């Protein structure tokens, strides 16, 4: 899939995030890259032979204090290649994008990996 179409699907996924959550996000930018770099894989603790679908980098909202000013935006990066490969078919790519975006946004809210996984089980699917 070309980058323009993929980015449009990312925008659709963002728009599908419920307003009560989307309103909470602050100083955040969403990026799309082809593949995670070796540095990104290592910083996320990804085992050799595995990859990332997305990555959150920044200061979670739950850890920001009064001294949090003039900071660069936090970053959510979605990796197009791994997402496309993880989707069972091209029709499933929007769901994988949505699930990955939600996962990374939960980290932005301050959830750890265990909490994110539990929330994912409760949330269910976007596209039914």
Short mmCIF file of C-alpha atoms in Angstrom, two decimals:
data_model
loop_
_atom_site.label_atom_id
_atom_site.label_comp_id
_atom_site.label_asym_id
_atom_site.label_seq_id
_atom_site.Cartn_x
_atom_site.Cartn_y
_atom_site.Cartn_z
CA UNK A 1 0.00 0.00 0.00
CA UNK A 2 1.37 3.45 -0.74
CA UNK A 3 2.25 5.83 2.10
CA UNK A 4 -0.55 8.29 1.30
CA UNK A 5 -3.24 5.60 1.67
CA UNK A 6 -1.63 4.25 4.85
CA UNK A 7 -1.51 7.72 6.41
CA UNK A 8 -5.19 8.24 5.50
CA UNK A 9 -5.97 5.03 7.41
CA UNK A 10 -3.99 6.36 10.38
CA UNK A 11 -6.10 9.54 10.29
CA UNK A 12 -9.27 7.41 10.16
CA UNK A 13 -8.05 5.46 13.19
CA UNK A 14 -7.33 8.69 15.07
CA UNK A 15 -10.80 9.99 14.24
CA UNK A 16 -12.32 6.73 15.54
CA UNK A 17 -10.70 7.13 18.98
CA UNK A 18 -13.56 8.11 21.33
CA UNK A 19 -13.66 11.84 22.07
CA UNK A 20 -13.39 11.33 25.84
CA UNK A 21 -9.93 9.83 25.29
CA UNK A 22 -8.80 11.98 22.37
CA UNK A 23 -9.46 15.13 24.41
CA UNK A 24 -6.95 13.93 27.04
CA UNK A 25 -3.97 13.70 24.69
CA UNK A 26 -1.59 16.61 24.93
CA UNK A 27 1.59 17.68 23.14
CA UNK A 28 1.60 14.59 20.95
CA UNK A 29 2.58 13.97 17.33
CA UNK A 30 1.87 10.83 15.30
CA UNK A 31 4.36 9.67 12.68
CA UNK A 32 4.54 6.87 10.14
CA UNK A 33 7.84 5.21 9.28
CA UNK A 34 8.57 2.24 7.02
CA UNK A 35 10.36 0.05 9.57
CA UNK A 36 11.70 0.43 13.11
CA UNK A 37 15.40 1.22 13.34
CA UNK A 38 17.81 -1.01 15.23
CA UNK A 39 18.03 1.71 17.88
CA UNK A 40 14.23 1.76 18.28
CA UNK A 41 14.10 -2.02 18.56
CA UNK A 42 16.83 -2.02 21.20
CA UNK A 43 15.31 0.85 23.19
CA UNK A 44 11.99 -1.01 23.31
CA UNK A 45 13.69 -4.24 24.39
CA UNK A 46 12.55 -6.18 21.33
CA UNK A 47 14.14 -9.62 21.05
CA UNK A 48 16.09 -10.49 17.92
CA UNK A 49 13.81 -11.78 15.18
CA UNK A 50 10.86 -9.73 16.43
CA UNK A 51 9.69 -6.27 15.48
CA UNK A 52 7.53 -3.34 16.55
CA UNK A 53 4.20 -2.26 15.11
CA UNK A 54 4.36 1.03 16.97
CA UNK A 55 6.42 2.94 19.50
CA UNK A 56 5.63 5.62 22.08
CA UNK A 57 8.44 7.99 23.05
CA UNK A 58 7.93 10.79 25.51
CA UNK A 59 6.75 11.74 28.97
CA UNK A 60 3.42 10.10 29.83
CA UNK A 61 0.66 12.43 30.96
CA UNK A 62 0.63 10.74 34.37
CA UNK A 63 4.26 11.80 34.97
CA UNK A 64 4.06 15.39 33.81
CA UNK A 65 4.33 17.98 36.54
CA UNK A 66 4.39 21.74 36.80
CA UNK A 67 7.92 21.75 35.36
CA UNK A 68 6.70 20.21 32.10
CA UNK A 69 6.84 23.26 29.83
CA UNK A 70 8.22 24.05 26.40
CA UNK A 71 8.81 20.35 25.73
CA UNK A 72 8.97 18.81 22.29
CA UNK A 73 5.86 16.76 21.50
CA UNK A 74 5.72 13.15 22.54
CA UNK A 75 5.96 10.78 19.60
CA UNK A 76 3.81 7.88 18.53
CA UNK A 77 5.34 6.14 15.55
CA UNK A 78 3.47 3.54 13.55
CA UNK A 79 5.58 1.26 11.37
CA UNK A 80 3.92 0.60 8.04
CA UNK A 81 5.86 -2.50 7.01
CA UNK A 82 5.34 -4.49 10.22
CA UNK A 83 1.67 -3.44 10.42
CA UNK A 84 1.01 -4.56 6.86
CA UNK A 85 2.79 -7.87 7.50
CA UNK A 86 0.86 -8.42 10.76
CA UNK A 87 -2.51 -7.99 9.05
CA UNK A 88 -3.99 -11.30 7.85
CA UNK A 89 -5.14 -9.51 4.67
CA UNK A 90 -5.13 -5.98 3.26
CA UNK A 91 -8.71 -5.60 4.55
CA UNK A 92 -7.40 -6.05 8.10
CA UNK A 93 -4.78 -3.27 7.89
CA UNK A 94 -7.16 -0.58 9.26
CA UNK A 95 -7.88 -2.70 12.34
CA UNK A 96 -4.19 -3.37 12.98
CA UNK A 97 -3.49 0.37 12.63
CA UNK A 98 -6.30 1.20 15.07
CA UNK A 99 -5.18 -1.41 17.60
CA UNK A 100 -1.57 -0.26 17.38
CA UNK A 101 -2.51 3.41 17.72
CA UNK A 102 -4.66 2.66 20.80
CA UNK A 103 -1.81 0.67 22.32
CA UNK A 104 0.69 3.50 21.94
CA UNK A 105 -1.81 6.15 23.08
CA UNK A 106 -2.40 4.14 26.25
CA UNK A 107 1.32 4.44 26.99
CA UNK A 108 0.98 8.22 26.47
CA UNK A 109 -1.74 8.20 29.15
CA UNK A 110 0.72 6.51 31.51
CA UNK A 111 -0.22 2.83 31.31
CA UNK A 112 2.52 0.22 31.52
CA UNK A 113 2.59 -2.79 29.19
CA UNK A 114 0.57 -5.03 31.52
CA UNK A 115 -2.13 -2.37 31.96
CA UNK A 116 -2.26 -1.73 28.21
CA UNK A 117 -2.75 -5.43 27.46
CA UNK A 118 -5.57 -5.67 30.02
CA UNK A 119 -7.26 -2.59 28.55
CA UNK A 120 -6.95 -4.08 25.05
CA UNK A 121 -8.79 -7.20 26.16
CA UNK A 122 -11.63 -5.05 27.55
CA UNK A 123 -11.81 -2.66 24.58
CA UNK A 124 -12.58 -5.13 21.80
CA UNK A 125 -12.45 -4.47 18.09
CA UNK A 126 -13.17 -1.23 16.22
CA UNK A 127 -14.24 -2.72 12.90
CA UNK A 128 -16.95 -5.30 13.36
#
